[in-house]
XYZ file of C-alpha atoms in Angstrom:
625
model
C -56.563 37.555 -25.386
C -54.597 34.973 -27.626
C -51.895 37.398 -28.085
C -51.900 37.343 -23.871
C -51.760 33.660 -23.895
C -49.435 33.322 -26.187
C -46.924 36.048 -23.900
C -47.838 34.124 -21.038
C -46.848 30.358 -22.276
C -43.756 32.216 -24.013
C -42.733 33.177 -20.486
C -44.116 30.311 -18.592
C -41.302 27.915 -21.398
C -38.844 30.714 -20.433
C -38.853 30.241 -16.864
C -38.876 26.563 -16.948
C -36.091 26.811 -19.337
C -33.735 28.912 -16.616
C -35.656 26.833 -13.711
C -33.701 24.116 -15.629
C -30.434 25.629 -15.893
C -30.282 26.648 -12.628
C -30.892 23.288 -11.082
C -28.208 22.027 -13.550
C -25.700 24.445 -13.029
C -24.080 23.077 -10.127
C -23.328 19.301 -12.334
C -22.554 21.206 -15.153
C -19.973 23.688 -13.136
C -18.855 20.505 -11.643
C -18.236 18.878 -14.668
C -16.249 21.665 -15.931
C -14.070 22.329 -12.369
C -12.922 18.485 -12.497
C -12.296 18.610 -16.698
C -9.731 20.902 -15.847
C -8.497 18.921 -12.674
C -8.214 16.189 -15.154
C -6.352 18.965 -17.549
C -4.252 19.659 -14.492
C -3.473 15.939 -14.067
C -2.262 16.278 -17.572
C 0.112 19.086 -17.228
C 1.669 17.461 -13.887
C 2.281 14.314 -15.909
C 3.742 16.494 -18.417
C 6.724 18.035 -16.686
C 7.506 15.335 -14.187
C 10.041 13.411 -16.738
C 13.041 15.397 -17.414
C 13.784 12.895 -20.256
C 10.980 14.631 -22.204
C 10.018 17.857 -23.632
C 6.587 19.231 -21.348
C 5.868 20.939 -24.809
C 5.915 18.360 -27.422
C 4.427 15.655 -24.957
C 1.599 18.498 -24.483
C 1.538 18.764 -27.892
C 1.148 15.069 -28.474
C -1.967 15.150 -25.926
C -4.124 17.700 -28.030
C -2.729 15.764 -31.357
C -5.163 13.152 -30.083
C -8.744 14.599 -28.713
C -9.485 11.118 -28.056
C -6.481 10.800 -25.182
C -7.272 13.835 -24.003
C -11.151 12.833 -23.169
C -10.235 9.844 -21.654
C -7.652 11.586 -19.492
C -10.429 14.146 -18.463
C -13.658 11.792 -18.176
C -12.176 9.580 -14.860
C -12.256 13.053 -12.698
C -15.616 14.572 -14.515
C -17.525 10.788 -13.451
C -15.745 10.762 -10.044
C -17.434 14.303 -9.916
C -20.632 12.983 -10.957
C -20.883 10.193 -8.621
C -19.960 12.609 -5.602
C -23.262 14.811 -6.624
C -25.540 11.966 -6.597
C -23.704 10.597 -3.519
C -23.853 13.320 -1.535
C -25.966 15.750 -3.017
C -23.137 18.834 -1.977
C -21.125 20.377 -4.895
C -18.575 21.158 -2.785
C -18.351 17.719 -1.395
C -18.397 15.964 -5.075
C -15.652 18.223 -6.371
C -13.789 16.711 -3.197
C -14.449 13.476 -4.125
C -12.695 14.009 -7.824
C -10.214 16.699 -6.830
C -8.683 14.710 -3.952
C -7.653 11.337 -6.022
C -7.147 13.445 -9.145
C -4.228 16.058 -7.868
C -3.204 13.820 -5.282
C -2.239 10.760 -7.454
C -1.224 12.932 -10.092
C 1.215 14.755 -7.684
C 1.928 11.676 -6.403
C 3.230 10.447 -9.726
C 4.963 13.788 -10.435
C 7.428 13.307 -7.500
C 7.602 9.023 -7.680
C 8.875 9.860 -11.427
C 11.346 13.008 -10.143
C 12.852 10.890 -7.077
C 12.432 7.466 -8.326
C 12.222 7.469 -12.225
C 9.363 5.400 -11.957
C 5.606 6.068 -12.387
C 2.718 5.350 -10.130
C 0.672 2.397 -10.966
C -2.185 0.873 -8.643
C -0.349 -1.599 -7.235
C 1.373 0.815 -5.310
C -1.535 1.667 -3.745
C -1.737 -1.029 -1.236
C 2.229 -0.069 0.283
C 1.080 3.303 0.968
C 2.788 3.395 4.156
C 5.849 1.906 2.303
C 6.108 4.789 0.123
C 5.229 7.474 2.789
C 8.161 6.208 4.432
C 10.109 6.331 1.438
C 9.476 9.797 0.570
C 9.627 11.122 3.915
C 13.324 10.749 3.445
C 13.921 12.961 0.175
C 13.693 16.425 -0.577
C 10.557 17.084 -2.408
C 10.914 20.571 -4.021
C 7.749 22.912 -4.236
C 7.628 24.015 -7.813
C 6.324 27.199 -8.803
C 4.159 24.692 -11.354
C 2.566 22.525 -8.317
C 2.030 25.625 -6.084
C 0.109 27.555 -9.338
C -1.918 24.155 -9.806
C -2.603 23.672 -6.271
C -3.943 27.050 -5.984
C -6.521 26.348 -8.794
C -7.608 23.381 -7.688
C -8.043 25.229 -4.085
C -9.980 28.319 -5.930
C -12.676 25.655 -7.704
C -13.312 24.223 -3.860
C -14.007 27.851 -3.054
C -16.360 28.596 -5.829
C -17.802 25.187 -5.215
C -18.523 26.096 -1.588
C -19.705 29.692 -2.149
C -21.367 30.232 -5.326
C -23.000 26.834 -5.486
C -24.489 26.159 -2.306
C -27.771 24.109 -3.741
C -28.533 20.826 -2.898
C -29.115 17.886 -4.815
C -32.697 16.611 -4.122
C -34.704 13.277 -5.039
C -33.793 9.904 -3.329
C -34.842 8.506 -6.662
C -32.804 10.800 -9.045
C -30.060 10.428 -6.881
C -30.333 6.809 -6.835
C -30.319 6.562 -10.405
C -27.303 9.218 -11.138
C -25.155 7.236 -8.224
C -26.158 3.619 -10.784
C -25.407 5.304 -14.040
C -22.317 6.711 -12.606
C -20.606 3.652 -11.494
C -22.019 1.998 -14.819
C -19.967 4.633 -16.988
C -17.041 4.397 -14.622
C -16.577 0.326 -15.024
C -17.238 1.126 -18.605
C -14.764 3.697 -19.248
C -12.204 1.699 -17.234
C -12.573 -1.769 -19.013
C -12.058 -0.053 -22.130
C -9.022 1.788 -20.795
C -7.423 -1.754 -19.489
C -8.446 -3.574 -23.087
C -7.435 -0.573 -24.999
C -4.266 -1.967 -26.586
C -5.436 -0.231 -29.583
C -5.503 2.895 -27.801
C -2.200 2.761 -26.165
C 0.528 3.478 -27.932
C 3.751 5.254 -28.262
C 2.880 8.965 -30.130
C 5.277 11.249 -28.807
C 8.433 13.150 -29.654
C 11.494 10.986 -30.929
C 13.148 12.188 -27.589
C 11.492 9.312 -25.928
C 12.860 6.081 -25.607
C 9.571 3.706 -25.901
C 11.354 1.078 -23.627
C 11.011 3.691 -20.404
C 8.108 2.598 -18.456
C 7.791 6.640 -17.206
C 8.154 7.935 -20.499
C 5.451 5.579 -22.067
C 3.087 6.525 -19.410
C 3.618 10.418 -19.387
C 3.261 10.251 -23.068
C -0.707 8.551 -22.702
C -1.480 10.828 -19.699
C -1.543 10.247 -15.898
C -5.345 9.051 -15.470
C -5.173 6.621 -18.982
C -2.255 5.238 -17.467
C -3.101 4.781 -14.112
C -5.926 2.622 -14.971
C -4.188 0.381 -17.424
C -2.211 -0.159 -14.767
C -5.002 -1.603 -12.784
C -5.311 -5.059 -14.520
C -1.743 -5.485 -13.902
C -2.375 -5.147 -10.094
C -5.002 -8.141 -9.945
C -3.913 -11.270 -10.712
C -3.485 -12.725 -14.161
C -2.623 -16.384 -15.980
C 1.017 -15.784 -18.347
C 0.800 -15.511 -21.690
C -0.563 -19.193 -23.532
C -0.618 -20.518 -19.775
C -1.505 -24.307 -19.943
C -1.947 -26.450 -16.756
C -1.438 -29.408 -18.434
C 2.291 -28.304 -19.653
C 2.928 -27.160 -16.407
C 2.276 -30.508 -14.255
C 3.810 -32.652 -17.908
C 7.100 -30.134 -16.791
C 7.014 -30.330 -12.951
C 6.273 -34.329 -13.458
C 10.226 -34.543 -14.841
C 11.535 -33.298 -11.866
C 11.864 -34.490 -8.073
C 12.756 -32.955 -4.879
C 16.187 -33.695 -4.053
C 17.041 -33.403 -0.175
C 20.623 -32.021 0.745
C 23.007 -34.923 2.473
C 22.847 -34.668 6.100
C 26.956 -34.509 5.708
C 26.416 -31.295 3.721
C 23.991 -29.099 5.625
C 25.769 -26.266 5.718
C 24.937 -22.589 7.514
C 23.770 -20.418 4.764
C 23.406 -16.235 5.336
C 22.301 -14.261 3.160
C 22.803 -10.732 2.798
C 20.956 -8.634 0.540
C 22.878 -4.764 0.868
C 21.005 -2.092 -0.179
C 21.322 0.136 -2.783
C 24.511 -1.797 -3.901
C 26.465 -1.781 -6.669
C 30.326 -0.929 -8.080
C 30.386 2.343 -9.570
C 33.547 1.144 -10.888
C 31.411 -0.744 -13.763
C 31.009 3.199 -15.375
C 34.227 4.040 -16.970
C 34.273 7.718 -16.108
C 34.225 6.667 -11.811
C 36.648 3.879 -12.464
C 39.051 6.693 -13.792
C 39.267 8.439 -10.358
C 41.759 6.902 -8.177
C 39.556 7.655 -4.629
C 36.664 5.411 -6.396
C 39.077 2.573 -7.404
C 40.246 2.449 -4.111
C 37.011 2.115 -2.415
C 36.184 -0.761 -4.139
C 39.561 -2.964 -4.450
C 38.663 -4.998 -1.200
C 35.638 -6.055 -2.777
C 37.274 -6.952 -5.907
C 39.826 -8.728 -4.072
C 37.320 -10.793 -2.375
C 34.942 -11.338 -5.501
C 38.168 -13.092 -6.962
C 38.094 -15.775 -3.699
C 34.286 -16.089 -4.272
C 31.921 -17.175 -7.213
C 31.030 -13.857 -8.273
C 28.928 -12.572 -11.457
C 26.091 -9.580 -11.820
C 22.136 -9.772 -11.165
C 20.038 -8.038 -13.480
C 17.430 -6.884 -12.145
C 14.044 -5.939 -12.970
C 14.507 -2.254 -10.673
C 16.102 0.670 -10.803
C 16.775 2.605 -7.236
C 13.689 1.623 -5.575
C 11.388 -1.476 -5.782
C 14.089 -3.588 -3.203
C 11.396 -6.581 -2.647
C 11.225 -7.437 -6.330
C 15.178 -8.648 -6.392
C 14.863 -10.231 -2.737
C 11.805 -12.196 -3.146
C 13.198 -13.225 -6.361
C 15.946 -14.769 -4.475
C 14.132 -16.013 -1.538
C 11.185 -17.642 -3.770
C 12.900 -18.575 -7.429
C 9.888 -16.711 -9.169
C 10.629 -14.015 -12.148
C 6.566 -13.505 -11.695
C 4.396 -13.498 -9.191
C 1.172 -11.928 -7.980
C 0.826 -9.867 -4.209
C 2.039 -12.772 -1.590
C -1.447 -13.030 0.245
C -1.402 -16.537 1.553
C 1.352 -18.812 1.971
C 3.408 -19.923 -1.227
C 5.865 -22.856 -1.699
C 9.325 -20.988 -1.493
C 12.797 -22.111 -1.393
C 12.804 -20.709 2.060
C 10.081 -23.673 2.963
C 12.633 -26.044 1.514
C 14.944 -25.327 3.545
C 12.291 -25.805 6.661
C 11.655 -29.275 4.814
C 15.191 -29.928 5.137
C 15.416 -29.343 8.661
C 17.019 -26.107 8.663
C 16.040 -22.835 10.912
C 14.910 -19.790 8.872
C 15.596 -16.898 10.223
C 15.178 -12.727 8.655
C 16.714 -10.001 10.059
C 16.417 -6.228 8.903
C 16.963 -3.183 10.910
C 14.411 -1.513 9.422
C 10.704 -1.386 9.516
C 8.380 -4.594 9.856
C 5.707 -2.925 8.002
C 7.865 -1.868 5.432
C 7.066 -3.516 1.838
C 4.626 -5.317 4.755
C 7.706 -7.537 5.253
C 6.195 -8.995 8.309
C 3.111 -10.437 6.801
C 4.598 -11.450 3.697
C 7.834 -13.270 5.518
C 5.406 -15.602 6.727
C 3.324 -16.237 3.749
C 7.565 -17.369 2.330
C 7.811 -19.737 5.173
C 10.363 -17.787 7.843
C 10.241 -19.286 11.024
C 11.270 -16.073 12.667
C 11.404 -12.308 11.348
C 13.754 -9.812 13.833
C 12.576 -5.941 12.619
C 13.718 -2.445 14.235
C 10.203 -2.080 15.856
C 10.127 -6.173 16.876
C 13.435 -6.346 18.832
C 16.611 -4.962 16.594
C 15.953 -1.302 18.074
C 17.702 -2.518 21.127
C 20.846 -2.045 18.669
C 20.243 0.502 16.579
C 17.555 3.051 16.337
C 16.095 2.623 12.745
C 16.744 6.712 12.390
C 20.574 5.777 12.609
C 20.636 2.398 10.727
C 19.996 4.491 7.634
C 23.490 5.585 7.935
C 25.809 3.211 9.673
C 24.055 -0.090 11.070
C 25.880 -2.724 8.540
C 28.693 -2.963 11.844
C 26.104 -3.796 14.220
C 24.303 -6.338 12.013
C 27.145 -8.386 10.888
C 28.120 -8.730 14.657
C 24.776 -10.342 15.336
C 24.859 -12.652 12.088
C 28.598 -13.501 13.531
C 27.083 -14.158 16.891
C 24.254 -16.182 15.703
C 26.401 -18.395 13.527
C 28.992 -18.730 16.171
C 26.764 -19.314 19.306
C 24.970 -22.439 17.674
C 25.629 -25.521 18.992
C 25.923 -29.459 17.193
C 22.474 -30.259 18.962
C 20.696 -27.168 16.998
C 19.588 -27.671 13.850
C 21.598 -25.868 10.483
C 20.856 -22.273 9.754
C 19.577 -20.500 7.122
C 19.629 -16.412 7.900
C 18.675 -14.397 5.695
C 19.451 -10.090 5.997
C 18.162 -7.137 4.282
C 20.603 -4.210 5.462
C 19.637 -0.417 5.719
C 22.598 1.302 5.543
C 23.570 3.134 2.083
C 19.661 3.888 1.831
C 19.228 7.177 -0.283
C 18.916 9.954 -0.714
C 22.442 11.152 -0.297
C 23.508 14.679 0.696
C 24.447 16.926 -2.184
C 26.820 18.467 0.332
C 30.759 18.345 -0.192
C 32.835 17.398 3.204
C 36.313 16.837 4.393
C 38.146 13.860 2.813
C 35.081 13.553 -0.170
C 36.133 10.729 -2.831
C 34.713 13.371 -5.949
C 35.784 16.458 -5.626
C 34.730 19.308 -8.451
C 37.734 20.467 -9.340
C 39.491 16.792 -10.433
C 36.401 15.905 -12.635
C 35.308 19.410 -13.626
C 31.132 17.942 -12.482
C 29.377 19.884 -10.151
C 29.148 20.311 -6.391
C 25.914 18.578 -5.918
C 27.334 15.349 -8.168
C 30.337 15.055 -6.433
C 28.589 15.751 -2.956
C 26.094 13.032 -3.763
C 28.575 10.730 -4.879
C 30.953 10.915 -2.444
C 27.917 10.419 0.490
C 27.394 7.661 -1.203
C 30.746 5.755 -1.382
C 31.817 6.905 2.134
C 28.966 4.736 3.347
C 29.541 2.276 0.281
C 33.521 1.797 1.785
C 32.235 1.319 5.265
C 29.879 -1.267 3.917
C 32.256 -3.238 2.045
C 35.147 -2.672 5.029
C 32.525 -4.548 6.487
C 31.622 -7.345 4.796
C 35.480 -7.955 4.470
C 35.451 -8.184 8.289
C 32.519 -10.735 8.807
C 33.869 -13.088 6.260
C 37.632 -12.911 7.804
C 35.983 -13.986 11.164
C 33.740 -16.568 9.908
C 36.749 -17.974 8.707
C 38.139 -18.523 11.956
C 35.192 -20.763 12.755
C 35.362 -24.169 12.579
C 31.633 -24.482 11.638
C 30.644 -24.586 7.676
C 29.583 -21.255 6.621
C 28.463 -20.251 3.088
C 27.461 -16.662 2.574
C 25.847 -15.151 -0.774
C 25.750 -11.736 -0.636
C 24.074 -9.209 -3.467
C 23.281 -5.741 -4.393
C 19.224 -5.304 -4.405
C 19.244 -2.316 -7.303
C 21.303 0.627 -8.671
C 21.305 3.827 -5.737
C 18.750 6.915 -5.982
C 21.652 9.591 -7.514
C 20.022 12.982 -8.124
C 16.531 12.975 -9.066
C 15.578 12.772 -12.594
C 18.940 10.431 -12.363
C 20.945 14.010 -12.742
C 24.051 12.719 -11.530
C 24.111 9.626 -14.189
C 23.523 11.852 -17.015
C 26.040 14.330 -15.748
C 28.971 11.821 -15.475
C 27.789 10.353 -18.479
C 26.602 7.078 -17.776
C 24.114 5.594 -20.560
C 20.777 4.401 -19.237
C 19.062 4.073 -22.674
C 17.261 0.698 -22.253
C 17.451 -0.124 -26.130
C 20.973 -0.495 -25.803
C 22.816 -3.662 -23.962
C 25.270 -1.107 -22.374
C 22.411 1.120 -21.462
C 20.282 -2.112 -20.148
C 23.097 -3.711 -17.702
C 24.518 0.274 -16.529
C 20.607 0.606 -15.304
C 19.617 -3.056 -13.463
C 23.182 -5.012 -13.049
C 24.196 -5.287 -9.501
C 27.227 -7.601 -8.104
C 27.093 -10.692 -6.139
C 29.225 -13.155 -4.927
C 29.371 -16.665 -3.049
C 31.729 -16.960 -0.142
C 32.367 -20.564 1.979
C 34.823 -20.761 4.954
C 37.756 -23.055 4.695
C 35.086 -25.572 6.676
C 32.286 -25.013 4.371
C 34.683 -25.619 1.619
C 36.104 -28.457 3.226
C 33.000 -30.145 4.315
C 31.551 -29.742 0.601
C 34.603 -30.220 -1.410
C 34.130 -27.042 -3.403
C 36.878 -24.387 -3.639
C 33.708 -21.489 -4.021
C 36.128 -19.794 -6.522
C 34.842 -18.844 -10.662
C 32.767 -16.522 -12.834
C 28.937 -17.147 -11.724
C 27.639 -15.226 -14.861
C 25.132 -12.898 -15.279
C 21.915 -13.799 -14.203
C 18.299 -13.154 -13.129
C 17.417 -12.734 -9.229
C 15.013 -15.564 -9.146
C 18.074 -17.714 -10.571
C 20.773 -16.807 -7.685
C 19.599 -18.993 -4.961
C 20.155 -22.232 -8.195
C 23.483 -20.850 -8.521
C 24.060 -21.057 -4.353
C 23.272 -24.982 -4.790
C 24.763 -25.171 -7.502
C 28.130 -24.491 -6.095
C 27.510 -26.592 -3.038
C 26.778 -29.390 -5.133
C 23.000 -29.629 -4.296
C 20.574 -30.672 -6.789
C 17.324 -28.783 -4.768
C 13.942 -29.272 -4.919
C 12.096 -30.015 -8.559
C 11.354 -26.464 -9.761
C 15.336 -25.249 -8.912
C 15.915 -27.993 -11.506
C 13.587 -26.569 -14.196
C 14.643 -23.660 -13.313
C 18.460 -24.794 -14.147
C 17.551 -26.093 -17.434
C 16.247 -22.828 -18.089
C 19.156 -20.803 -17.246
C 20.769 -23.286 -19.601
C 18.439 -21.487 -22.368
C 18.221 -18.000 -20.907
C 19.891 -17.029 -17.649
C 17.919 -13.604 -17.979
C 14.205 -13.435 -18.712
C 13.592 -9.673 -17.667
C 10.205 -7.875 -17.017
C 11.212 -5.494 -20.421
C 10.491 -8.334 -22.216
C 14.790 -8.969 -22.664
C 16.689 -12.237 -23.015
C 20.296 -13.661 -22.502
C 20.119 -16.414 -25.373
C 24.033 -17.697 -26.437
C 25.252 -14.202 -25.451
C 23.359 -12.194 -26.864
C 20.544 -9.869 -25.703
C 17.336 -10.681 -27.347
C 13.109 -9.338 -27.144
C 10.676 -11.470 -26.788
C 10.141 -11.540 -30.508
C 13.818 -12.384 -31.614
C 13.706 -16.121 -29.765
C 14.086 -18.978 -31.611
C 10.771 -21.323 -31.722
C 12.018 -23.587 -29.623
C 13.494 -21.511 -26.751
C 10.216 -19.067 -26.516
C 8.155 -22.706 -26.306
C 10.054 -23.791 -23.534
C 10.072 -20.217 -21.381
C 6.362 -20.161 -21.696
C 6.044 -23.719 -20.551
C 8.132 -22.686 -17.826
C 6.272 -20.067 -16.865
C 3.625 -22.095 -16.653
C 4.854 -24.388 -14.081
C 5.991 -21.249 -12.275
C 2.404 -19.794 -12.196
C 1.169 -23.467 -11.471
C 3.795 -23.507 -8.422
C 2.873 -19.924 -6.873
C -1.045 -20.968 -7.127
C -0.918 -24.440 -6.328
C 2.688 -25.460 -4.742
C 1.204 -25.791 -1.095
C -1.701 -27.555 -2.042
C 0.350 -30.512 -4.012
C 2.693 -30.500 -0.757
């Protein structure tokens, strides 16, 4: 009888024991589908920077077990909060799958077309960026269609072979709590992990490359990190008090009504003089592209912009110019600008762009800087050009209506400033080769694809800069004062994985100064009509320097004699210091490039005062107005 009992509780245990695993085999088959989602995530980010070997940057991964879990644990808790959510295996894998490959693809091709990784504050211009990659080739590799199918096989298995549901309001409750817990856990210590993070990969990798940094810690660990940098944050050894001590020095300074000038702006896209790389300056169809423009730079103030971006990123160098701020956080209510200066000063300000509104969500944004009126592709300028063409040849069309809006104003309206984003020159380019292409194969001995890519490039570049030559000759003619500063807004999109640099041998190693300006230096210039010059007393005519974007409007005033408002004067004693203070953490000090680290006491004291009062301004500009 006892040795019946005994068999019966032995079995009784036994069947609880595979009751048990059977109701936890759908969580713990979940957990193990989105591991190797987050595995999957890993190999994407592996292979998406050419810069990089995928097999020592895998190899760095598994060096650290520790990089590897946290890489893995963001899809595996996803998972788990889908199971409790819903209760559906095949519905939590969803909710893990779909973020995981998606943002991890995602990143694959921003880093391939762009050089760039994903971070999250590129969620929010997701339209921006569907736009944007609409208008590339995106290449199906036999590594993305062998990962997609896995990820597609779990799904099927999920659906199929575990088809139980998750019951127990309570239990589910509870899981759905814990969950989230474990999720803000995991992701503060990500954010704060700067113990964690890093550089541990091959010597291949140049440590000052955003992408390569990030594909060496893994696609979901840097994703998140990337989150505190998307919500808005004090600079470093921020003090309000220094900031309003600073600001308190300075006082607006109005412009004399004797002086108020048109001003247009023109930001071009995708600018910049391929003549500045030594092995396109050699070819005699490149130099000649680019001798009217060098021909007017020498009657203008002229000098380089380095920027903080590299073929992509546009708004970053235009709101620079438009707002005088290196820093800032996401424009979502209205900011003192210099554009609301110039509204202060009685001016009009206008934008035009034949391009999208929503874009960058230009619309919104333009009036949170203080335009009066913003003229888009899908708000009035498709009456000129359709924004399909404008991509290729609208610079013509919207120089004849900055002529015409110049032109047609009359001594009872008030003085313009116009400000222009232009289309045209936006990549990619074909890699095609045509009749009467500037790079041909067999003079440079590079390959079809460069010198097709190149040469659509410039033949839109010469158009653009044939031009500019032409609105400047007929503002001339005018006898109303015209000043016009026009700029490149970041180096062009040429090949992805920046194939076409490497291939006509262009450095773009960010620890070098040569490597630094060939990868964010673009050209400007200042230009003034005999009245402008006339009526200000300025010849517009010198080196401008090399500068920062949020330091170009200070060097418009500057050569019209203006003083500005206060912060454009703190912000011209600190271009005395440093006319460069760069997102990599670089510095212009004397001439000389410089980190963060390498700047004399006294100049690092003053830049974070001045950043500071530049936070201060941004936060609190519009309520001290």
């Amino acid at each position: 009888m006892r040795m019946k009992n005994s068999l019966s509780g032995a079995s009784d245990a036994s069947a609880q024991k595979s009751s048990r695993l059977r109701r936890n085999a759908p969580a713990l088959c979940l957990a193990a589908f989105s591991a190797a989602n987050g595995l999957v995530a890993l190999w994407l980010s592996a292979f998406s920077c050419a810069s990089l070997d995928p097999a020592a940057v895998l190899g760095g991964y598994f060096a650290r077990p520790s990089l590897v879990l946290l890489n893995v644990l963001p899809p595996v808790l996803l998972a788990m909060l889908g199971w409790f959510l819903f209760g559906r295996a095949w519905a939590a894998y969803l909710v893990s799958a779909v973020p995981t490959f998606g943002l991890a693809l995602v990143n694959y091709y921003k880093i391939q077309l762009r050089g760039d990784p994903l971070f999250a504050s590129d969620l929010r211009l997701f339209r921006t960026a569907g736009g944007i990659v609409g208008q590339y080739h995106v290449d199906l590799s036999l590594l993305v269609f062998l990962l997609a199918c896995g990820v597609l096989l779990r799904l099927l298995l999920c659906v199929f072979c575990l088809p139980e549901r998750l019951r127990g309001k309570t239990l589910r409750a509870r899981g759905v709590l814990v969950s989230l817990t474990l999720m803000l856990l995991l992701c503060a210590n990500i954010c704060d992990s700067a113990v964690v993070y890093f550089p541990n990969v091959p010597e291949t990798q140049d440590g000052q490359i955003d992408a390569e940094t990030y594909v060496s810690h893994g696609f979901w660990f840097s994703f998140l990190r990337s989150v505190a940098d998307a919500l808005p944050t004090f600079p470093e050894n921020y003090s309000f008090r220094a900031a309003i001590q600073l600001l308190s020095q300075y006082e607006d300074a109005d412009i004399p009504e004797d002086e108020k000038v048109q001003v247009v702006g023109v930001m071009l896209e995708a600018f910049c003089d391929l003549t500045d790389f030594p092995s396109l300056a050699r070819q005699a169809n490149v130099a000649a592209i680019y001798e009217p423009l060098h021909e007017l730079e020498s009657r203008s103030v002229s000098g380089d912009l380095i920027t903080n971006i590299f073929a992509g990123g546009t708004v970053d160098t235009e709101w620079g110019f438009l707002t005088g701020y290196a820093y800032h956080n996401t424009f979502t209510a209205p900011v003192d600008t210099y554009v609301r200066y110039f509204t202060a000063q009685g001016y009009d300000t206008v934008f035009r762009h034949p391009g999208y509104s929503w874009f960058y969500e230009r619309e919104s944004i333009n009036q949170h800087l203080g335009f009066d009126e913003s003229l888009f592709s899908d708000t009035g300028f498709d009456k000129l050009v359709d924004p399909k063409v404008a991509i290729y040849r609208s610079d013509g069309i919207l120089f004849d209506y900055l002529y015409d809006e110049v032109a047609s104003r009359t001594a009872a309206d008030a003085p313009l400033f116009s400000f222009s984003v232009t289309f045209q020159n936006h990549g990619p380019y074909s890699p095609s080769l045509f009749d009467g292409a500037a790079v041909l194969p067999e003079n440079t001995g590079w390959s079809a694809e460069t010198c097709g890519i190149l040469s659509h490039y410039l033949y839109n570049i010469e158009n653009t800069i044939a031009e500019v030559r032409r609105f400047t000759e007929e503002l001339d003619e005018l006898d109303k004062p015209v000043v016009v500063v026009m700029f490149g807004d970041h180096k062009p999109w040429l090949g992805n994985n920046k194939s076409v640099y490497a291939e006509i041998g262009v450095n773009l190693a960010l620890d070098t100064e040569e490597g630094f300006r060939n990868t964010y230096e673009t050209p400007y210039f200042i230009w003034a009509n005999r009245a402008a010059k006339e009526t200000l007393g300025k010849d517009f005519v010198g080196d401008g320097g090399d500068i920062a974007p949020c330091l170009l409007m200070e060097e418009l005033f500057d050569c019209c004699g203006w003083d500005g408002p206060a912060f454009m004067q703190l912000a011209r004693d600190m271009r005395a210091v440093s006319p460069l203070f760069h997102w990599k953490g670089r510095f212009l000090v004397d001439g000389k490039f410089l980190s963060k680290e390498e700047l004399p006491e006294d100049v690092l004291e003053f830049y974070q005062n001045y950043r500071s009062a530049e936070y201060w301004r941004e936060i609190h500009g519009m309520e001290a107005q």
